[in-house]
Short mmCIF file of C-alpha atoms (C1' of nucleotides) in Angstrom, two decimals:
data_model
loop_
_atom_site.label_atom_id
_atom_site.label_comp_id
_atom_site.label_asym_id
_atom_site.label_seq_id
_atom_site.Cartn_x
_atom_site.Cartn_y
_atom_site.Cartn_z
CA MET A 1 1.52 3.98 0.07
CA PRO A 2 -1.89 3.45 -1.31
CA GLU A 3 -4.06 1.48 1.10
CA LEU A 4 -7.81 0.92 0.96
CA PRO A 5 -8.87 4.62 1.07
CA GLU A 6 -6.39 5.71 -1.60
CA VAL A 7 -7.20 2.78 -3.89
CA GLU A 8 -10.94 3.28 -3.40
CA THR A 9 -10.44 6.94 -4.37
CA MET A 10 -8.68 5.78 -7.54
CA ARG A 11 -11.50 3.34 -8.30
CA ARG A 12 -14.17 6.00 -7.92
CA GLY A 13 -12.05 8.39 -9.97
CA ILE A 14 -12.03 6.14 -13.02
CA ALA A 15 -15.57 4.73 -12.63
CA GLY A 16 -16.62 6.94 -15.56
CA ILE A 17 -14.94 4.57 -18.01
CA VAL A 18 -17.59 1.89 -17.47
CA GLY A 19 -19.36 1.19 -20.75
CA ARG A 20 -16.54 2.66 -22.80
CA THR A 21 -14.32 0.91 -25.33
CA VAL A 22 -10.54 0.63 -25.19
CA ALA A 23 -8.93 2.62 -28.01
CA SER A 24 -5.31 2.06 -27.02
CA PHE A 25 -3.09 0.49 -24.40
CA ASP A 26 0.43 1.85 -24.24
CA ARG A 27 3.55 2.00 -22.18
CA PRO A 28 5.18 5.40 -22.72
CA ARG A 29 8.92 5.34 -23.29
CA SER A 30 10.80 6.46 -20.20
CA LYS A 31 14.25 6.58 -18.68
CA GLN A 32 13.24 4.23 -15.91
CA ALA A 33 13.32 0.48 -15.95
CA PRO A 34 9.89 -0.80 -16.94
CA ILE A 35 7.46 -1.96 -14.29
CA ARG A 36 6.20 -5.54 -14.24
CA PHE A 37 3.46 -6.45 -16.70
CA GLU A 38 1.92 -9.93 -16.80
CA PRO A 39 1.61 -11.08 -19.48
CA GLU A 40 3.89 -8.87 -21.55
CA PRO A 41 2.36 -5.54 -22.63
CA ALA A 42 1.90 -6.58 -26.27
CA VAL A 43 -0.28 -9.49 -25.18
CA ILE A 44 -2.31 -7.32 -22.82
CA ARG A 45 -2.79 -4.77 -25.60
CA ARG A 46 -4.08 -7.39 -28.03
CA LYS A 47 -6.55 -8.72 -25.48
CA VAL A 48 -7.99 -5.37 -24.35
CA LEU A 49 -8.14 -3.37 -27.59
CA GLY A 50 -11.75 -2.86 -28.66
CA ARG A 51 -13.08 -4.34 -25.43
CA ARG A 52 -15.82 -2.61 -23.48
CA VAL A 53 -15.29 -1.85 -19.80
CA ALA A 54 -17.95 -3.80 -17.89
CA ALA A 55 -17.05 -2.72 -14.35
CA VAL A 56 -14.44 -1.00 -12.24
CA GLY A 57 -13.83 -2.64 -8.89
CA ARG A 58 -11.35 -2.97 -6.10
CA ALA A 59 -9.69 -6.04 -4.59
CA GLY A 60 -8.05 -4.91 -1.38
CA LYS A 61 -5.31 -2.52 -2.45
CA ARG A 62 -5.72 -3.23 -6.17
CA VAL A 63 -7.90 -1.57 -8.80
CA VAL A 64 -9.70 -4.04 -11.06
CA ILE A 65 -10.96 -3.08 -14.53
CA GLU A 66 -13.26 -5.80 -15.84
CA PHE A 67 -13.89 -6.13 -19.57
CA ASP A 68 -16.78 -7.65 -21.48
CA SER A 69 -14.38 -10.50 -22.33
CA ALA A 70 -14.34 -11.36 -18.58
CA ASP A 71 -10.61 -10.60 -18.50
CA ARG A 72 -9.63 -8.27 -15.69
CA LEU A 73 -6.87 -5.68 -15.73
CA VAL A 74 -5.51 -5.65 -12.18
CA ILE A 75 -3.52 -2.56 -11.23
CA GLU A 76 -1.42 -2.94 -8.10
CA PRO A 77 0.03 0.42 -6.97
CA ARG A 78 2.14 -0.99 -4.12
CA MET A 79 4.25 1.89 -2.73
CA THR A 80 4.01 4.83 -5.08
CA GLY A 81 1.65 3.80 -7.87
CA ARG A 82 -1.42 5.90 -8.57
CA LEU A 83 -4.03 6.48 -11.24
CA LEU A 84 -4.63 9.75 -13.04
CA VAL A 85 -7.36 10.74 -15.48
CA ASP A 86 -6.73 13.08 -18.42
CA GLN A 87 -3.45 14.34 -16.99
CA PRO A 88 -0.33 15.11 -19.06
CA VAL A 89 2.23 12.38 -19.67
CA ASP A 90 5.05 14.85 -18.98
CA LEU A 91 4.42 14.47 -15.25
CA GLY A 92 6.99 11.72 -15.67
CA TYR A 93 6.96 8.15 -14.38
CA ILE A 94 3.84 7.32 -16.44
CA ARG A 95 4.00 3.54 -16.77
CA MET A 96 0.77 2.81 -18.62
CA VAL A 97 -1.83 4.74 -20.60
CA LEU A 98 -5.27 3.32 -21.28
CA GLU A 99 -7.19 5.36 -23.85
CA LEU A 100 -10.96 5.17 -24.25
CA ASP A 101 -13.18 5.91 -27.21
CA GLY A 102 -15.37 8.99 -26.89
CA GLY A 103 -15.07 10.78 -23.60
CA PRO A 104 -14.13 12.48 -21.42
CA PRO A 105 -12.59 10.74 -19.60
CA HIS A 106 -10.25 10.12 -22.49
CA ARG A 107 -7.47 8.28 -20.79
CA VAL A 108 -6.39 6.61 -17.58
CA LEU A 109 -2.71 6.91 -16.65
CA PHE A 110 -0.78 4.78 -14.20
CA ARG A 111 2.02 6.81 -12.62
CA ASP A 112 4.56 5.13 -10.37
CA VAL A 113 7.72 6.91 -9.23
CA ARG A 114 9.45 3.96 -7.65
CA GLY A 115 8.14 1.51 -10.16
CA LEU A 116 7.31 -1.29 -7.73
CA GLY A 117 3.75 -1.43 -9.07
CA VAL A 118 2.44 -4.33 -11.13
CA VAL A 119 -0.16 -4.49 -13.91
CA ARG A 120 -1.72 -7.84 -14.75
CA LEU A 121 -4.41 -9.12 -17.07
CA LEU A 122 -6.13 -12.13 -15.55
CA ASN A 123 -8.86 -14.40 -16.89
CA PRO A 124 -11.50 -15.57 -14.39
CA ALA A 125 -9.58 -18.71 -13.37
CA GLU A 126 -6.36 -16.77 -12.89
CA PHE A 127 -8.19 -14.07 -10.96
CA GLU A 128 -9.68 -16.68 -8.64
CA ARG A 129 -6.29 -18.22 -8.06
CA GLU A 130 -4.39 -14.96 -7.56
CA LEU A 131 -6.97 -12.84 -5.77
CA GLY A 132 -9.59 -15.33 -4.59
CA PRO A 133 -10.54 -15.99 -0.97
CA ASP A 134 -7.44 -18.14 -0.42
CA ARG A 135 -5.20 -15.19 -1.12
CA LEU A 136 -7.26 -12.20 -0.07
CA GLY A 137 -9.47 -11.97 2.99
CA PRO A 138 -12.77 -10.06 3.19
CA ASP A 139 -12.61 -6.34 2.50
CA ALA A 140 -11.84 -4.30 5.61
CA LEU A 141 -14.97 -2.19 5.05
CA GLU A 142 -17.21 -5.23 4.72
CA ILE A 143 -15.92 -7.77 7.23
CA SER A 144 -18.19 -8.39 10.23
CA ILE A 145 -17.09 -8.25 13.86
CA ASP A 146 -17.58 -11.99 14.22
CA GLU A 147 -15.55 -12.79 11.15
CA LEU A 148 -12.76 -10.47 12.21
CA ALA A 149 -12.67 -12.07 15.65
CA SER A 150 -12.83 -15.63 14.34
CA ARG A 151 -10.12 -15.03 11.74
CA LEU A 152 -7.70 -13.54 14.27
CA GLY A 153 -8.86 -14.82 17.63
CA ARG A 154 -6.48 -17.79 17.77
CA SER A 155 -3.45 -15.99 16.38
CA ARG A 156 -0.55 -15.27 18.69
CA ARG A 157 0.66 -12.45 16.53
CA PRO A 158 0.52 -8.82 17.66
CA ILE A 159 -2.70 -7.15 16.49
CA LYS A 160 -0.84 -4.53 14.43
CA VAL A 161 1.03 -7.19 12.47
CA ALA A 162 -2.09 -9.31 11.99
CA LEU A 163 -4.10 -6.38 10.58
CA LEU A 164 -1.53 -6.07 7.78
CA ASP A 165 -2.03 -9.69 6.66
CA GLN A 166 -4.03 -9.42 3.44
CA ARG A 167 -5.11 -13.08 3.69
CA VAL A 168 -6.92 -12.19 6.92
CA LEU A 169 -8.58 -9.03 5.70
CA ALA A 170 -7.92 -6.90 2.65
CA GLY A 171 -7.07 -3.24 2.49
CA VAL A 172 -5.35 -2.22 5.73
CA GLY A 173 -1.72 -1.12 5.38
CA ASN A 174 0.92 0.29 7.66
CA LEU A 175 -0.41 3.83 7.99
CA TYR A 176 -4.04 3.01 8.75
CA ALA A 177 -3.16 0.10 11.05
CA SER A 178 -1.52 2.55 13.48
CA GLU A 179 -4.39 5.02 13.19
CA ILE A 180 -7.03 2.31 13.72
CA LEU A 181 -5.38 0.96 16.88
CA HIS A 182 -4.95 4.44 18.33
CA ARG A 183 -8.66 5.10 17.82
CA ALA A 184 -9.42 1.73 19.42
CA LYS A 185 -7.13 2.63 22.36
CA LEU A 186 -5.44 -0.72 21.93
CA HIS A 187 -1.70 -1.33 22.16
CA PRO A 188 -0.22 -2.43 18.81
CA ALA A 189 1.71 -5.25 20.49
CA ALA A 190 -1.43 -6.73 22.08
CA VAL A 191 -1.60 -10.42 21.23
CA CYS A 192 -4.68 -11.35 19.19
CA SER A 193 -5.49 -14.54 21.12
CA GLU A 194 -5.65 -12.55 24.37
CA LEU A 195 -8.19 -10.04 23.12
CA LYS A 196 -11.75 -10.09 24.44
CA PRO A 197 -14.98 -9.59 22.48
CA ARG A 198 -15.08 -5.94 23.52
CA HIS A 199 -11.63 -5.45 21.97
CA TRP A 200 -12.75 -6.93 18.68
CA ARG A 201 -15.81 -4.69 18.72
CA LEU A 202 -13.54 -1.69 19.28
CA VAL A 203 -11.04 -2.69 16.60
CA HIS A 204 -13.84 -3.33 14.13
CA ALA A 205 -15.65 -0.05 14.83
CA SER A 206 -12.42 1.94 14.75
CA MET A 207 -11.39 0.32 11.48
CA ILE A 208 -14.68 1.23 9.80
CA GLU A 209 -14.60 4.77 11.18
CA VAL A 210 -11.01 5.48 10.19
CA LEU A 211 -11.26 3.93 6.73
CA ALA A 212 -14.65 5.45 5.89
CA GLU A 213 -13.52 8.91 6.95
CA ALA A 214 -10.29 8.51 4.96
CA VAL A 215 -12.28 7.46 1.89
CA ARG A 216 -14.51 10.52 2.36
CA LEU A 217 -11.42 12.75 2.42
CA GLN A 218 -9.87 10.94 -0.57
CA GLY A 219 -7.01 9.36 1.32
CA SER A 220 -3.74 10.60 2.78
CA THR A 221 -1.16 12.59 0.85
CA LEU A 222 2.21 12.46 2.59
CA SER A 223 5.14 14.84 2.26
CA ASP A 224 6.55 12.83 -0.63
CA GLY A 225 3.50 13.92 -2.66
CA THR A 226 3.27 10.64 -4.52
CA TYR A 227 -0.42 10.25 -3.87
CA GLY A 228 -3.45 12.34 -4.86
CA ASN A 229 -6.80 11.83 -6.53
CA VAL A 230 -7.12 11.12 -10.27
CA SER A 231 -7.15 14.88 -10.95
CA ASN A 232 -3.77 15.13 -9.19
CA GLN A 233 -5.24 16.94 -6.18
CA PRO A 234 -3.99 15.91 -2.72
CA GLY A 235 -6.15 13.92 -0.34
CA GLY A 236 -7.22 15.34 3.00
CA TYR A 237 -6.91 12.61 5.62
CA GLN A 238 -3.26 13.41 6.45
CA ASP A 239 -4.58 16.30 8.56
CA SER A 240 -6.54 13.78 10.62
CA HIS A 241 -3.58 11.54 11.43
CA ARG A 242 -3.31 11.07 15.18
CA VAL A 243 -0.12 9.03 15.41
CA TYR A 244 1.39 8.23 12.02
CA GLN A 245 4.87 9.78 11.77
CA ARG A 246 4.14 11.87 14.87
CA ASP A 247 6.74 10.21 17.12
CA GLY A 248 8.04 12.55 19.80
CA GLN A 249 4.98 14.80 19.55
CA PRO A 250 2.20 15.01 22.14
CA CYS A 251 -0.79 12.71 21.77
CA LEU A 252 -3.74 14.60 20.29
CA GLN A 253 -6.13 12.39 22.24
CA CYS A 254 -4.87 12.61 25.82
CA GLY A 255 -2.59 15.61 25.39
CA ARG A 256 -0.11 14.16 27.90
CA GLY A 257 1.36 11.07 26.29
CA GLN A 258 4.14 11.28 23.76
CA ILE A 259 3.81 9.36 20.50
CA VAL A 260 6.30 6.50 20.28
CA ARG A 261 7.64 4.76 17.20
CA LEU A 262 8.43 1.07 17.40
CA VAL A 263 9.30 -1.52 14.79
CA GLN A 264 7.12 -4.58 14.29
CA ALA A 265 7.75 -7.04 11.47
CA GLN A 266 10.29 -4.58 10.06
CA ARG A 267 7.74 -1.81 9.78
CA SER A 268 7.20 1.36 11.77
CA THR A 269 4.33 1.44 14.23
CA PHE A 270 3.24 4.64 15.95
CA PHE A 271 1.21 4.72 19.15
CA CYS A 272 0.50 6.56 22.40
CA PRO A 273 1.70 4.51 25.41
CA ARG A 274 -0.70 6.40 27.66
CA CYS A 275 -3.89 5.93 25.60
CA GLN A 276 -3.21 2.50 24.17
CA LYS A 277 -3.22 -0.42 26.61
CA GLY A 278 -3.29 -4.17 26.36
CA ALA A 279 0.33 -5.31 26.04
"C1'" DC B 1 1.91 -21.70 11.78
"C1'" DC B 2 4.97 -17.79 12.19
"C1'" DC B 3 9.20 -15.09 11.88
"C1'" DC B 4 12.98 -12.88 9.59
"C1'" DA B 5 15.97 -11.04 5.93
"C1'" DG B 6 16.27 -9.97 1.31
"C1'" DT B 7 14.23 -8.23 -3.19
"C1'" DC B 8 12.25 -4.78 -6.31
"C1'" DC B 9 12.90 0.86 -6.99
"C1'" DT B 10 13.47 6.08 -6.49
"C1'" DG B 11 13.37 10.33 -3.77
"C1'" DC B 12 14.43 12.45 0.20
"C1'" DG B 13 16.47 13.85 4.54
"C1'" DG B 14 20.04 13.28 8.13
"C1'" DG B 15 24.70 13.35 9.09
"C1'" DC B 16 29.22 14.70 8.21
"C1'" DT C 1 27.59 23.38 -0.21
"C1'" DG C 2 27.69 18.51 -1.59
"C1'" DC C 3 27.89 13.67 -1.06
"C1'" DC C 4 26.63 9.19 0.82
"C1'" DC C 5 23.82 6.31 3.31
"C1'" DG C 6 19.70 4.58 5.00
"C1'" DC C 7 14.94 4.76 5.17
"C1'" DA C 8 10.10 4.70 3.37
"C1'" DG C 9 6.88 -0.25 3.10
"C1'" DG C 10 3.46 -3.50 -0.31
"C1'" DA C 11 3.95 -8.01 -1.76
"C1'" DC C 12 6.53 -11.77 -2.38
"C1'" DT C 13 10.31 -15.50 -1.71
"C1'" DG C 14 13.38 -18.60 0.64
"C1'" DG C 15 15.18 -20.47 4.85
"C1'" DG C 16 14.59 -21.62 9.67
#
DNA sequence: CCCCAGTCCTGCGGGC
DNA sequence: TGCCCGCAGGACTGGG
C-alpha cells in the first residue's frame, strides 16, 4: 500500500539514475497477466531508449522519471507495486526493467505482486492533464495550514474520507490517514465543515510529523511483506503505528481506550474512542 | 457535490 | 490437513 512515505523512499532510492542514459526497457515474461502500460510497452521502449534521465520526482503516490525529451515515465504502484534497484528478476512478479548505461545502479525493477500497478509515458501536455492541479492537490508535505483548511473547510465529508481525496491533497492513503488523526486526537468521523482553526492546525501538524517520520524510517512494511526499500530491506515505521490494524488492542497513547475499527467509504479506519473526539 | 458498488489482481488468514 | 471464501485498498467508472 505505498503511500507518500513509501513512494518517497522509492524516489530517493532511484535518484542515482539522474544523468544516466536508458540502455533497455523490458517487460520480463511471467506467468501473470501483464500490468497496464500506456502506451503499449513497445512504444514506451522506442521513446525512452537512449534518453538521458533529467530528474526523478514524485507526484503524490507516483514516481516520475523525467527524460531529456520532456517525456515522463510515471510509475503508479497502487496496492503492491514497488521499485527495486539491482535486485534479481527471479524474485518474481517483476513487471518492468529499466536498464541504465554505466552504473551502478544498473537497473531499476518494478515489482508488483497483485499487478494493479500502472506504468505510463506522458508528454508534458498529457502530464498536465493527468496529474496537473485539477487532478492532484498539493503534496501533503508541502501544503500550508491555510490551504488545507480552505480546501476542506466547506466539505461535509468526514475528515478521514476527505484526507484520502487526492484532488484535495496528494499522498495520504488509508494507513497514514488513521495514524494522522490519532496523533491529532481527532475523531475520523468529524465533519470537515465543523472543524475549527485549531483542528486544522492540529491535523496539519500531525500530518507533517507522521509523514516526515515515516519517510525518515523508509515507510511501513506490513505482514504481507510487499513493501521495502529499493534494496529489498523492510521499512521501519510499522513499529510506530499507533492504531493501524490494532483493533481490540489497548491505545498506546492513553493506555485505557481500546482501538476500534470502523468502515468509512468502504475502507477500514482505526481509532481510539477515548483519545479522539469531535464526532 | 457526494455517495456507493463494482472493477482490476494475488496472497493470506479465518472458518469449517 | 485442506479447501473455500472474503478481505486487503489505490484509482477509477457508472449510476443515483
